[in-house]
Every structure is written in structure tokens, then in C-alpha cells.
Coordinates of C-alpha atoms in Angstrom, one line a residue:
Chain A
M1186 CA -157.4 -168.6 64.0
A1187 CA -156.4 -166.7 60.9
R1188 CA -153.2 -164.6 62.2
T1189 CA -153.0 -161.0 60.8
T1190 CA -149.9 -160.8 62.4
G1191 CA -146.6 -162.6 60.5
N1192 CA -146.9 -165.0 57.3
R1193 CA -147.2 -168.4 59.1
R1194 CA -150.7 -169.9 58.6
P1195 CA -151.9 -172.0 60.5
R1196 CA -153.0 -175.7 59.8
S1197 CA -156.9 -174.4 59.7
F1198 CA -156.0 -172.6 56.4
Y1199 CA -155.0 -175.3 54.4
W1200 CA -157.1 -177.8 55.4
L1201 CA -160.0 -175.2 54.3
T1202 CA -157.9 -174.4 51.2
A1203 CA -158.2 -178.1 50.2
L1204 CA -162.2 -177.4 51.0
F1205 CA -162.8 -174.4 48.6
A1206 CA -160.6 -176.2 46.0
L1207 CA -162.9 -179.6 46.6
F1208 CA -166.2 -176.9 46.6
M1209 CA -164.7 -175.4 43.2
L1210 CA -164.7 -178.7 41.1
F1211 CA -167.8 -179.6 42.6
L1212 CA -169.5 -176.5 41.5
Y1213 CA -167.5 -176.4 37.9
G1214 CA -166.5 -180.2 37.7
P1215 CA -169.9 -181.5 36.3
T1216 CA -171.2 -178.2 33.7
L1217 CA -167.0 -179.0 32.4
T1218 CA -167.7 -182.4 32.4
I1219 CA -170.8 -182.0 29.8
G1220 CA -168.7 -179.5 27.4
I1221 CA -166.2 -182.2 26.8
L1222 CA -169.0 -184.8 26.0
S1223 CA -170.6 -182.2 23.8
F1224 CA -167.4 -182.5 21.1
Q1225 CA -168.6 -186.3 21.3
G1226 CA -168.1 -188.5 18.0
P1227 CA -171.5 -189.1 15.9
N1228 CA -171.8 -192.4 17.4
G1229 CA -170.8 -191.6 20.9
G1230 CA -173.0 -191.6 23.8
L1231 CA -173.9 -189.7 27.1
T1232 CA -171.2 -190.9 28.9
F1233 CA -167.1 -191.6 28.7
P1234 CA -165.1 -193.1 27.1
M1235 CA -165.0 -190.2 24.2
N1236 CA -165.6 -191.7 20.7
G1237 CA -163.9 -189.4 18.7
V1238 CA -164.0 -185.7 18.2
S1239 CA -166.9 -184.5 16.7
L1240 CA -168.5 -180.6 16.3
Y1241 CA -171.3 -183.5 14.8
W1242 CA -173.7 -183.0 18.1
F1243 CA -173.7 -178.7 17.8
H1244 CA -174.0 -179.2 14.1
N1245 CA -177.1 -181.8 14.9
L1246 CA -178.5 -179.1 17.0
F1247 CA -179.2 -176.6 13.9
T1248 CA -180.4 -179.4 11.6
E1249 CA -182.4 -181.9 13.0
Q1250 CA -185.9 -181.7 13.7
Q1251 CA -185.6 -184.4 16.9
V1252 CA -184.5 -181.0 18.7
G1253 CA -187.7 -179.9 18.5
D1254 CA -187.3 -175.9 18.2
F1255 CA -183.7 -174.4 19.5
G1256 CA -183.9 -171.4 17.5
G1257 CA -186.9 -170.5 18.4
S1258 CA -187.0 -170.7 21.7
F1259 CA -183.4 -169.3 22.0
T1260 CA -184.9 -166.0 20.1
R1261 CA -187.8 -165.9 22.7
S1262 CA -185.5 -166.6 25.7
L1263 CA -183.7 -164.0 25.0
L1264 CA -186.3 -161.5 24.2
L1265 CA -188.3 -162.2 27.3
G1266 CA -184.5 -161.7 29.0
V1267 CA -183.6 -158.3 28.0
G1268 CA -187.3 -157.1 28.4
V1269 CA -187.3 -158.4 32.2
M1270 CA -184.1 -157.0 32.3
L1271 CA -184.8 -153.6 31.5
C1272 CA -188.1 -153.6 33.4
T1273 CA -186.0 -155.5 36.9
T1274 CA -183.5 -152.0 36.2
V1275 CA -186.2 -149.0 36.0
F1276 CA -188.8 -150.5 38.4
S1277 CA -186.2 -151.8 41.5
L1278 CA -184.0 -148.3 41.1
L1279 CA -187.6 -145.9 41.2
A1280 CA -188.9 -148.5 44.0
G1281 CA -184.9 -147.5 45.5
F1282 CA -185.5 -144.4 45.4
A1283 CA -189.0 -144.3 47.1
Y1284 CA -187.5 -146.0 50.2
R1285 CA -184.8 -143.1 50.9
R1286 CA -188.6 -141.6 52.2
R1287 CA -190.8 -143.4 54.2
F1288 CA -194.0 -144.1 53.1
A1289 CA -197.6 -145.2 54.1
G1290 CA -197.2 -148.9 53.2
S1291 CA -193.6 -148.9 52.5
N1292 CA -193.4 -152.1 55.3
T1293 CA -196.3 -154.4 53.4
L1294 CA -194.4 -154.0 50.3
F1295 CA -191.3 -155.4 51.6
Y1296 CA -192.5 -158.0 53.2
L1297 CA -194.3 -158.8 49.7
T1298 CA -191.4 -158.3 47.3
L1299 CA -189.4 -160.8 49.8
A1300 CA -192.5 -163.0 49.8
S1301 CA -192.4 -162.7 46.0
L1302 CA -188.9 -163.8 46.4
I1303 CA -189.9 -167.4 48.9
I1304 CA -192.7 -168.1 47.6
P1305 CA -192.6 -171.2 45.8
S1306 CA -192.2 -170.9 42.7
I1307 CA -194.9 -173.5 41.8
L1308 CA -197.8 -171.0 43.5
I1309 CA -196.6 -168.5 41.1
S1310 CA -196.8 -170.8 38.4
L1311 CA -200.3 -172.6 39.1
G1312 CA -201.4 -168.9 40.2
I1313 CA -200.7 -166.9 37.2
G1314 CA -202.1 -169.7 34.8
L1315 CA -204.8 -169.8 36.7
M1316 CA -206.2 -166.2 36.7
F1317 CA -205.2 -165.9 33.2
D1318 CA -207.8 -168.9 32.7
R1319 CA -210.7 -167.6 34.5
L1320 CA -210.0 -164.0 33.2
G1321 CA -210.4 -165.8 29.7
W1322 CA -207.2 -164.4 28.2
A1323 CA -204.4 -166.6 26.7
P1324 CA -201.2 -167.1 28.4
H1325 CA -198.3 -166.1 26.2
W1326 CA -194.6 -165.7 27.0
Y1327 CA -194.2 -162.6 26.2
S1328 CA -197.4 -161.8 28.9
S1329 CA -198.0 -164.5 31.8
A1330 CA -194.8 -165.1 31.5
F1331 CA -193.2 -161.9 31.3
G1332 CA -194.9 -161.4 34.4
A1333 CA -194.0 -164.5 36.5
H1334 CA -190.3 -163.5 35.7
L1335 CA -190.4 -160.0 37.4
T1336 CA -191.7 -162.3 40.0
W1337 CA -188.5 -164.0 41.0
T1338 CA -186.1 -160.9 39.6
L1339 CA -187.5 -157.8 41.4
P1340 CA -186.9 -158.7 45.1
F1341 CA -183.6 -159.2 43.7
G1342 CA -183.2 -155.7 42.2
L1343 CA -184.3 -153.8 45.1
L1344 CA -182.7 -156.2 47.5
I1345 CA -179.9 -154.7 45.7
M1346 CA -181.0 -150.9 45.9
F1347 CA -181.2 -151.0 49.5
A1348 CA -178.1 -152.3 50.0
V1349 CA -176.5 -149.6 47.3
F1350 CA -178.6 -146.5 48.8
N1351 CA -177.5 -147.7 53.0
R1352 CA -174.1 -147.0 51.7
F1353 CA -174.9 -144.2 49.9
N1354 CA -173.4 -140.5 50.7
P1355 CA -175.8 -138.4 50.7
S1356 CA -173.7 -135.0 51.0
F1357 CA -172.7 -135.4 47.1
E1358 CA -176.1 -134.9 46.5
A1359 CA -176.2 -131.9 49.3
A1360 CA -173.1 -130.5 47.9
A1361 CA -175.0 -130.2 44.2
R1362 CA -177.5 -128.3 46.2
D1363 CA -175.4 -126.1 47.2
L1364 CA -173.9 -125.4 44.1
G1365 CA -177.5 -124.6 43.0
A1366 CA -178.3 -128.2 40.8
S1367 CA -181.5 -128.8 40.4
H1368 CA -183.2 -132.3 42.1
W1369 CA -183.3 -133.6 38.4
Q1370 CA -180.0 -132.2 37.6
T1371 CA -178.4 -133.8 41.2
V1372 CA -180.3 -137.6 40.4
R1373 CA -179.0 -137.9 36.5
L1374 CA -175.3 -136.0 37.3
I1375 CA -174.6 -137.2 40.7
V1376 CA -176.6 -140.0 41.6
L1377 CA -177.0 -142.3 38.8
P1378 CA -173.4 -142.2 37.6
L1379 CA -172.7 -143.2 41.4
I1380 CA -175.0 -146.2 40.9
A1381 CA -174.4 -146.9 37.8
P1382 CA -172.3 -150.1 38.6
S1383 CA -175.1 -151.9 41.2
L1384 CA -177.7 -151.0 38.4
L1385 CA -175.5 -153.0 35.9
G1386 CA -175.4 -156.0 38.5
V1387 CA -179.4 -155.6 39.0
A1388 CA -179.8 -156.0 34.9
L1389 CA -177.3 -158.8 35.3
F1390 CA -179.6 -160.3 37.7
G1391 CA -182.9 -159.4 35.5
L1392 CA -181.3 -161.2 32.3
T1393 CA -179.6 -164.0 33.8
L1394 CA -182.5 -165.5 36.1
S1395 CA -185.2 -165.0 33.8
Y1396 CA -182.9 -166.8 30.7
D1397 CA -183.0 -169.5 33.2
E1398 CA -186.3 -170.0 34.7
F1399 CA -187.9 -172.6 34.7
A1400 CA -190.4 -173.1 37.8
R1401 CA -192.2 -170.2 37.3
T1402 CA -192.2 -170.4 33.7
L1403 CA -193.9 -173.6 33.1
M1404 CA -197.7 -173.2 33.8
V1405 CA -197.6 -170.0 31.7
S1406 CA -195.0 -169.7 28.7
G1407 CA -198.6 -170.3 25.8
S1408 CA -198.0 -172.5 23.2
F1409 CA -194.2 -171.8 22.8
N1410 CA -191.5 -172.6 25.0
T1411 CA -188.6 -170.8 26.4
L1412 CA -185.0 -172.3 26.1
P1413 CA -185.0 -174.1 29.6
L1414 CA -188.9 -175.7 29.0
E1415 CA -187.4 -176.9 25.9
L1416 CA -184.4 -178.1 27.8
F1417 CA -186.7 -180.3 30.1
G1418 CA -188.5 -181.1 27.6
M1419 CA -185.1 -183.2 26.2
T1420 CA -184.2 -184.5 29.8
T1421 CA -187.1 -187.3 29.1
N1422 CA -186.7 -188.1 26.1
V1423 CA -183.4 -186.9 24.4
T1424 CA -180.6 -189.7 24.9
T1425 CA -178.0 -188.6 22.9
P1426 CA -175.3 -185.8 23.5
V1427 CA -177.0 -183.1 21.3
L1428 CA -178.7 -182.6 25.0
Y1429 CA -175.1 -182.2 25.9
A1430 CA -174.2 -179.8 23.1
L1431 CA -177.3 -177.4 23.7
G1432 CA -176.9 -177.3 27.6
T1433 CA -173.1 -176.3 26.6
L1434 CA -173.7 -173.0 24.2
T1435 CA -176.6 -172.0 26.7
T1436 CA -173.6 -172.2 29.7
V1437 CA -171.2 -170.5 27.1
F1438 CA -174.1 -168.1 26.7
S1439 CA -174.7 -166.9 29.8
F1440 CA -170.9 -167.0 30.2
A1441 CA -170.3 -164.4 27.7
V1442 CA -173.4 -162.4 29.5
I1443 CA -171.7 -162.4 33.1
T1444 CA -168.6 -161.4 31.3
L1445 CA -169.6 -158.4 29.5
I1446 CA -171.6 -157.7 32.3
V1447 CA -168.7 -157.6 34.8
V1448 CA -166.2 -155.6 32.0
L1449 CA -168.9 -152.8 31.7
M1450 CA -169.4 -152.5 35.7
S1451 CA -165.3 -152.5 36.0
V1452 CA -165.2 -149.6 33.3
S1453 CA -168.0 -147.7 35.0
R1454 CA -166.0 -147.7 38.4
Q1455 CA -162.3 -146.7 36.7
R1456 CA -165.0 -143.8 35.1
Q1457 CA -165.9 -142.7 38.6
Q1458 CA -162.6 -142.9 40.1
H1459 CA -161.3 -140.6 36.9
H1460 CA -163.8 -138.3 37.6
Chain B
M124 CA -190.7 -135.5 53.9
N125 CA -194.0 -136.1 53.5
R126 CA -196.1 -139.0 55.1
G127 CA -199.3 -137.9 53.4
L128 CA -201.4 -140.7 51.7
L129 CA -200.4 -139.9 48.3
S130 CA -196.0 -138.6 47.6
V131 CA -193.5 -139.0 45.2
S132 CA -192.3 -142.0 47.4
H133 CA -195.4 -143.4 46.3
L134 CA -195.8 -143.0 42.4
Q135 CA -192.1 -144.1 42.7
A136 CA -193.1 -147.2 44.0
L137 CA -196.0 -147.7 41.8
P138 CA -194.7 -149.7 39.0
L139 CA -193.0 -152.5 41.4
S140 CA -196.5 -152.8 43.8
L141 CA -198.5 -153.3 40.5
T142 CA -196.3 -155.8 39.1
L143 CA -196.7 -157.6 42.4
L144 CA -200.2 -156.9 42.8
M145 CA -200.8 -158.6 39.4
F146 CA -198.5 -160.9 39.5
L147 CA -198.1 -162.3 43.0
V148 CA -201.4 -161.2 45.0
F149 CA -204.2 -161.8 42.8
P150 CA -202.9 -165.1 41.4
I151 CA -202.8 -166.3 44.8
A152 CA -206.0 -165.5 45.7
V153 CA -206.9 -167.7 42.8
I154 CA -205.1 -170.0 43.8
I155 CA -206.9 -170.2 47.4
I156 CA -210.4 -169.2 46.1
V157 CA -210.3 -171.9 43.7
S158 CA -208.9 -175.1 46.1
F159 CA -212.1 -174.7 47.3
W160 CA -214.0 -175.4 44.2
D161 CA -215.2 -178.0 42.6
Y162 CA -214.3 -179.9 39.1
D163 CA -214.9 -182.9 36.7
S164 CA -213.5 -184.3 33.6
Y165 CA -214.5 -180.9 31.7
Q166 CA -214.4 -177.9 33.4
L167 CA -213.9 -176.3 37.5
I168 CA -217.5 -175.9 39.0
P169 CA -217.8 -172.8 41.3
G170 CA -218.6 -173.5 44.6
F171 CA -217.0 -173.5 47.9
I172 CA -216.7 -177.2 49.2
L173 CA -214.1 -178.7 51.3
D174 CA -213.4 -181.7 49.5
N175 CA -210.0 -181.0 48.1
Y176 CA -208.4 -180.4 51.5
Q177 CA -210.2 -183.4 53.2
Y178 CA -208.8 -185.5 50.3
L179 CA -205.9 -184.3 50.5
L180 CA -205.5 -183.9 54.2
T181 CA -206.5 -187.7 54.8
S182 CA -204.4 -189.2 51.6
S183 CA -201.4 -191.3 53.0
V184 CA -199.5 -190.2 50.0
T185 CA -199.5 -186.3 50.7
W186 CA -198.0 -187.2 54.1
Q187 CA -195.3 -189.6 52.3
A188 CA -194.8 -186.6 50.4
Y189 CA -194.0 -184.2 53.5
L190 CA -192.4 -186.7 55.0
N191 CA -190.1 -186.8 52.1
T192 CA -189.8 -183.2 51.5
F193 CA -189.2 -182.5 55.4
K194 CA -186.5 -184.8 55.2
Y195 CA -184.8 -183.7 52.3
A196 CA -185.3 -179.8 53.0
I197 CA -183.5 -181.0 56.2
S198 CA -180.2 -183.0 55.0
T199 CA -179.7 -180.4 52.7
W200 CA -180.1 -177.5 55.0
L201 CA -177.4 -179.2 57.6
I202 CA -175.1 -179.6 54.4
T203 CA -175.4 -176.3 52.9
L204 CA -175.1 -174.7 56.6
V205 CA -172.0 -176.8 57.7
L206 CA -170.4 -176.0 53.4
G207 CA -171.0 -172.6 53.2
F208 CA -169.9 -171.3 56.8
S209 CA -166.6 -173.4 56.2
I210 CA -166.3 -171.7 52.5
A211 CA -167.8 -168.2 53.9
Y212 CA -164.9 -168.5 56.9
Y213 CA -162.1 -169.4 54.4
L214 CA -163.1 -166.0 52.3
A215 CA -163.5 -163.8 55.0
F216 CA -160.6 -165.0 57.4
H217 CA -158.0 -166.3 55.8
I218 CA -157.9 -164.5 52.0
R219 CA -155.8 -161.6 52.7
T220 CA -156.5 -159.4 50.3
T221 CA -159.9 -157.7 49.2
R222 CA -159.2 -158.6 45.5
M223 CA -158.6 -161.8 46.3
Q224 CA -161.8 -162.0 48.3
T225 CA -164.0 -161.1 45.4
L226 CA -162.4 -163.0 43.5
L227 CA -162.5 -165.7 45.1
F228 CA -166.5 -165.0 45.9
M229 CA -167.0 -164.4 42.3
L230 CA -166.0 -167.7 41.0
C231 CA -168.9 -169.2 44.5
T232 CA -171.6 -167.0 42.5
I233 CA -170.8 -167.4 39.1
P234 CA -172.8 -170.6 38.7
F235 CA -175.5 -169.0 39.6
F236 CA -176.1 -167.3 36.7
T237 CA -176.4 -169.8 34.5
S238 CA -179.0 -172.8 33.9
N239 CA -179.7 -175.1 37.1
I240 CA -181.0 -177.3 34.7
I241 CA -178.2 -177.8 32.7
R242 CA -176.7 -178.1 36.1
M243 CA -178.4 -181.0 37.0
I244 CA -178.4 -182.5 34.0
S245 CA -174.3 -182.7 34.0
W246 CA -174.2 -184.8 36.9
I247 CA -175.6 -187.6 34.8
P248 CA -172.1 -188.6 32.7
L249 CA -170.5 -188.5 36.3
L250 CA -173.5 -190.4 38.7
G251 CA -174.9 -192.8 36.2
R252 CA -174.3 -196.6 35.9
N253 CA -171.5 -196.6 33.1
G254 CA -170.8 -192.8 34.3
M255 CA -167.2 -191.6 36.0
V256 CA -167.9 -192.6 39.5
N257 CA -168.8 -195.8 38.8
S258 CA -166.3 -196.6 36.1
F259 CA -163.6 -195.3 38.4
L260 CA -164.3 -197.4 41.0
L261 CA -164.5 -200.2 39.0
S262 CA -161.2 -200.3 37.6
T263 CA -160.2 -199.6 41.4
G264 CA -161.7 -203.0 42.2
L265 CA -163.7 -201.2 45.5
I266 CA -166.9 -202.5 43.9
E267 CA -168.0 -205.3 41.9
Q268 CA -171.1 -204.3 40.3
P269 CA -171.9 -200.8 39.4
L270 CA -173.6 -198.3 42.0
E271 CA -177.4 -197.9 41.5
F272 CA -178.1 -195.6 44.6
L273 CA -175.7 -192.3 42.7
L274 CA -178.5 -191.8 40.6
Y275 CA -182.3 -191.2 40.5
S276 CA -182.5 -191.4 44.1
D277 CA -182.0 -189.5 47.1
F278 CA -178.7 -189.4 47.1
S279 CA -178.4 -187.6 43.6
I280 CA -181.7 -185.4 44.9
I281 CA -179.5 -184.0 47.9
L282 CA -176.0 -183.6 46.2
A283 CA -178.0 -181.3 43.3
Y284 CA -180.0 -179.4 45.7
V285 CA -175.8 -179.2 48.1
H286 CA -174.6 -178.0 44.3
L287 CA -177.4 -175.6 43.4
Y288 CA -178.3 -174.0 47.0
T289 CA -175.0 -173.9 48.8
L290 CA -174.4 -170.8 47.4
F291 CA -177.4 -169.1 49.1
M292 CA -175.5 -169.7 52.7
V293 CA -172.1 -168.7 51.1
T294 CA -173.1 -165.1 50.1
P295 CA -175.4 -164.1 53.5
I296 CA -173.2 -165.9 55.7
F297 CA -169.8 -164.1 53.9
N298 CA -171.4 -160.9 54.2
T299 CA -172.2 -160.5 58.3
M300 CA -168.5 -162.2 58.3
M301 CA -167.7 -159.2 56.8
R302 CA -169.2 -157.0 59.1
I303 CA -167.4 -158.7 62.2
D304 CA -165.0 -156.5 63.9
R305 CA -161.6 -158.3 63.6
R306 CA -160.5 -156.0 67.6
L307 CA -163.3 -158.6 68.9
I308 CA -161.5 -161.9 67.9
E309 CA -158.3 -160.0 68.9
A310 CA -159.4 -159.8 72.3
A311 CA -161.1 -162.8 72.9
R312 CA -157.3 -164.4 72.1
D313 CA -155.7 -162.0 74.5
A314 CA -158.4 -163.1 76.7
G315 CA -157.1 -166.3 76.4
A316 CA -159.9 -167.9 73.7
A317 CA -158.8 -171.3 72.3
P318 CA -159.0 -171.2 68.2
W319 CA -162.8 -173.1 68.8
Q320 CA -164.3 -171.2 71.3
I321 CA -163.3 -168.4 69.2
L322 CA -165.0 -169.6 66.4
L323 CA -168.0 -171.0 68.7
M324 CA -168.5 -168.4 71.6
V325 CA -168.0 -165.1 69.2
I326 CA -167.7 -165.3 65.4
V327 CA -170.9 -168.3 64.7
P328 CA -173.2 -165.8 67.4
L329 CA -172.2 -162.8 65.3
C330 CA -173.2 -164.7 62.2
K331 CA -176.9 -165.7 63.6
S332 CA -178.2 -162.9 61.3
G333 CA -176.4 -164.6 58.2
I334 CA -177.4 -168.0 58.5
L335 CA -180.3 -167.1 59.2
I336 CA -181.3 -165.6 56.4
G337 CA -179.3 -168.1 54.2
S338 CA -181.5 -171.0 55.9
I339 CA -184.4 -169.4 55.5
F340 CA -183.7 -169.2 51.6
V341 CA -182.3 -172.6 51.5
L342 CA -185.0 -174.4 53.3
T343 CA -188.1 -172.2 51.4
M344 CA -186.5 -173.3 47.6
V345 CA -186.7 -177.3 49.0
M346 CA -189.8 -177.0 50.3
G347 CA -191.2 -175.4 47.1
D348 CA -189.1 -177.6 44.4
F349 CA -190.5 -180.0 42.3
V350 CA -187.6 -179.7 38.9
T351 CA -184.9 -181.1 40.9
V352 CA -186.6 -184.3 42.6
S353 CA -188.1 -184.9 39.3
I354 CA -185.3 -184.5 37.3
M355 CA -182.9 -186.2 39.8
G356 CA -185.4 -188.3 41.3
G357 CA -185.8 -190.0 37.7
G358 CA -189.6 -189.7 38.4
L359 CA -189.6 -192.6 41.5
H360 CA -189.1 -189.7 44.1
A361 CA -192.3 -187.8 45.6
S362 CA -192.2 -184.4 46.9
V363 CA -195.0 -181.7 47.7
G364 CA -194.0 -179.5 44.9
L365 CA -194.0 -182.5 42.4
I366 CA -197.6 -183.8 43.8
I367 CA -199.0 -180.3 43.1
K368 CA -197.0 -180.7 39.6
N369 CA -198.6 -183.5 38.5
E370 CA -202.1 -182.5 39.6
I371 CA -201.7 -179.5 37.4
S372 CA -200.4 -181.9 34.7
L373 CA -203.6 -184.0 35.1
L374 CA -206.0 -180.5 34.9
Q375 CA -206.9 -181.4 38.3
Y376 CA -206.9 -177.4 39.3
P377 CA -209.1 -177.1 42.5
A378 CA -206.5 -180.1 44.0
A379 CA -204.0 -178.8 43.1
A380 CA -204.7 -175.4 44.4
A381 CA -205.7 -177.1 47.7
S382 CA -202.2 -178.8 47.9
A383 CA -200.2 -175.3 46.9
V384 CA -202.2 -173.7 50.2
V385 CA -201.2 -176.2 52.1
L386 CA -197.6 -176.2 51.2
L387 CA -198.3 -171.9 50.9
I388 CA -198.8 -172.6 55.3
T389 CA -197.1 -175.0 55.9
V390 CA -193.8 -172.5 54.5
L391 CA -195.2 -169.5 56.2
I392 CA -195.0 -171.3 59.9
M393 CA -191.9 -172.2 59.1
L394 CA -191.0 -168.3 57.7
M395 CA -192.5 -167.1 61.0
V396 CA -190.4 -168.9 63.6
M397 CA -187.5 -167.8 61.5
F398 CA -188.8 -164.6 61.6
R399 CA -188.7 -164.2 64.9
L400 CA -185.5 -164.5 65.0
V401 CA -184.1 -162.0 62.9
D402 CA -184.8 -158.4 61.9
I403 CA -184.0 -159.1 57.9
R404 CA -183.9 -155.9 57.4
K405 CA -181.4 -154.0 59.9
E406 CA -179.5 -157.0 57.9
L407 CA -178.9 -155.1 54.3

């Protein structure tokens, strides 16, 4: 047990610290490994040793045909991610407001949202694919895949909004109303600024989960691949470090997005404290 | 408070409801309908036949795949539970400052926001025949032949699941641990409980809901997975999800639909059992 009094740590602390360190190595080690291997020399292979150090495979990514449509798939995934992010944030916010009151059907909608989260992804893929097929609609990354991604991101958004409003202190709103603020003014000047950091969190889920989504996209992206589909295709037929180069770039991009949003979140928290 | 048929709440919930109706409810309905249809090499033939189910349930391939998938699900569940609980326990009870807790918890969650496919590919240079693990073991003389079971095996599949899904255990368990009143632990200690007694008789029961939410996530994700099995299994290992994916590739949509319905029913039964034990909405 951890004792809160005194500074002596129990033995379990050291065991668990070692476990945690190993867990971090387990989580990040493989990613770092392909990060290093993507700088292989032109004759290098998929494993160590490093056969020289170069940017050859990154360069290769932007020039040769073998990689497929890297630029196009990246652009599509990014546009899709931003669209899904915006929809997820707005839809979850609105639904979060809805759930501050009881309404007929609220339980059904809640369980439907949970179902959307835990239903096997392949059912979403197959179902939307079949539905579009039967309706005679052509699937596209910006229509069918867009909807498929929302089934994955909206549940996270709604659960975050639940957590936010469960902890939200309604006396701020009551005070604003007592001071004569209209309903809309209360929302815009009091509620939204207070929950802004959490909304950024919802946006982070929307963007990154869509950007990396594969299983729900498989059957519904139409004739053009998103980046994860392109990557999956590469796992079976690319046997050079160019695969690692693409993986490294994608991961760096994800890290950049995460960092950006986390910085924005802490900025908006600090602004709250100043007010 | 408006409890009528239509209220502001309904308008606010409309975008969410419509999205789920259009991309969750309708598609599942289509799957259920098509699972009773006939098909040939060229087209789907609307009708009401039970052949797809009959074939599915009498095929030994199906049963083998379910057996395999349950094996993956239970192994992954056990490992992620023990590992996830230990990590959450460490963060909640051994880390003393909130700042440090937040930082370490973020370190655990960041990989969730990166690509699963790349995280799986990342194991190849470590586990392959000429990978780092084999090179290391060969150089120390512990083994004379490279170990073949490291990659494209049940081992690598479960390893990848643990790699991808432990976070889903850590988060809810950590969340419930943070809400345990620390005075309960003081009281248990004052009453003479040994550390392991406090762990098993106070902390574990109070974490029940977090453990269940994590278990729901891990079990349902492994049950429906086909991506990890196909990348980490190298096409040699079967799972329920992979069978559906293969049927889709062969354009056998009614067969795929029937498999999907049976998978859905299996997952629902597992969920019903688990939801009996916890009211998820109270725990948020």
C-alpha cells in the first residue's frame, strides 16, 4: 500500500515503477524502432542492422509509383478527418445540451450511441456498403465513409459531454440569468467558454480517430483509398523500408495534431483562470 | 421542464439521432434482411431462405473460428485486466501529485490517437525471423535456431491486442480508483487489514464498474476484429471477423450478412451478461 504519511515508499512502489517503465517501452518501443529503421540506407532491409543512414525512403515516398497514391490518400484522410471533427464536435455538443434535460427517447438514444461504439466495426462497414449498394448510391470517402466514421467518433463525443455536464456547476448559469443575460448570451458567454477545453478534447477524438480509422472504412470508401487503407494494402505487398517511412510520417503527423490540441486546451484553461 | 413529445432537447439531439439512424440502424437492418437472401455469382436474389444460416452453423470452419476468437478474447481479456489494473493502481495510489498523474496517464493514452495499423507493423522488425528478439537470443546463445512462433502466430496476435487495447482497461479502472474515498483505505488499515487484504477486499470491489467497462471494450473489440488477425496472423489464422471479411471480398454478401448477424447476437449475449452487473450511466 502507498502510505501518504512519511516519505518511505513501500516495496510495491518499486515493482510497479519497473512495470510502468516496461509498459512504456512496450507502448513506444516498436514505434521508435520503425522510426529509426525508416532512415535505412538505400540497400537497407526491413530489420536491423542499419545499412547506412539516409532519407532515401522518405524521398522514395514522394517520387516512385510503387507506393501507390500517398499524396492523394493523405489529402483525403485529412479532409475527411477535419469534416468528421467538425461534425463530431457540433453534434456531440448539441446532444450534450439535450441530455441536460430528460426527454422522451433519451434512453433509447443513449443505448444506441453505446451500441455504435461497441458494435463490431465490420458490421458497420458491411451494412453501410450493402445499404448504398441497394439504394443504387455509389460509395465515396466523403459520403459513406464519412457516416461510418461518425458512428465511431460520436459515441466518444457524447460520453465526453456527459462527463462534462455531470461535473458542470449550474450556479454559473443561474447567476448569469439573475444578472439579466438572455438564454443565448448565457450559453455563448458562460457555458461555451467553460467547456471549451473539453470541446477541444472532442475535436481531438474526432480528427485522430477518423484519420486512423480502418475497419469501418474498408467497404465504404469507394474507388479512392484513405491513408489507412493505403497502408493496409502496403503491408501485404511492400517489402522495403518505404512502409516504415510512411508509418513514421503518419505517426509524426498524429503527434503534431495531439500536441497542437493539448496546447490549445491548456491555453483555454489558463484563460479561464484569468477571467 | 418540457416532457412533451417534441422539445428543445429533441431538436438538439436530432443530428446525433439522424446520423445513428442512417449509418447504424438502417445498415444493420439491411444486413439482417440480406442475410435471408439468396445469391449467385452475379447478383443478390431477394427472398427468404435459411440456407445462409444453415450452411454457417453446420460448417466446422465457423465453429473453429469461434473457438479461436474466444481463445483470443479470453487471453487478451485476462492479460489486459491484470496489466491495466496494475498500471491504473500505480497511477492512482503511488503517484502523489496530480500533475504527475496527468502526465503519466497521458503517456498511456497518446498511442490511442495514432494509427493501429502502424502500431502493428512496428512489431515486424522486432519479432520477425531476423528480427531484434531473435538476433538478441541467438547472440546470447540461448537459442540455436530463430524462434518461428514470434510473428504470424497466436502469440503475435494476442501481443498486438494487448498492445492496442490495454489502454481501454487502464482508463475506466483509473477513473473509478480516483473516486475511491481514501479514508476507506485508512480505515481498513487501522482495522488491521494487510496490504493484500486492502487490495482484494476494498479496492477491487470498488473498482468493479471500471473493470466491467474495460472488459466490455476489450471483449467486444477482440470478438469483432479482423484487422489484427489478418496483419499479425499473416493470413494463417482464422477469426470470426476475418471470415466475414473474406466473404465480403468474394462478394458473398448474404453469407457475410448471416455471419455478421450471428456475430452480433454472440456479442449481444456477452453484453447482456456484463450489463447485468453494472449500470454504465451511473459511472460517468
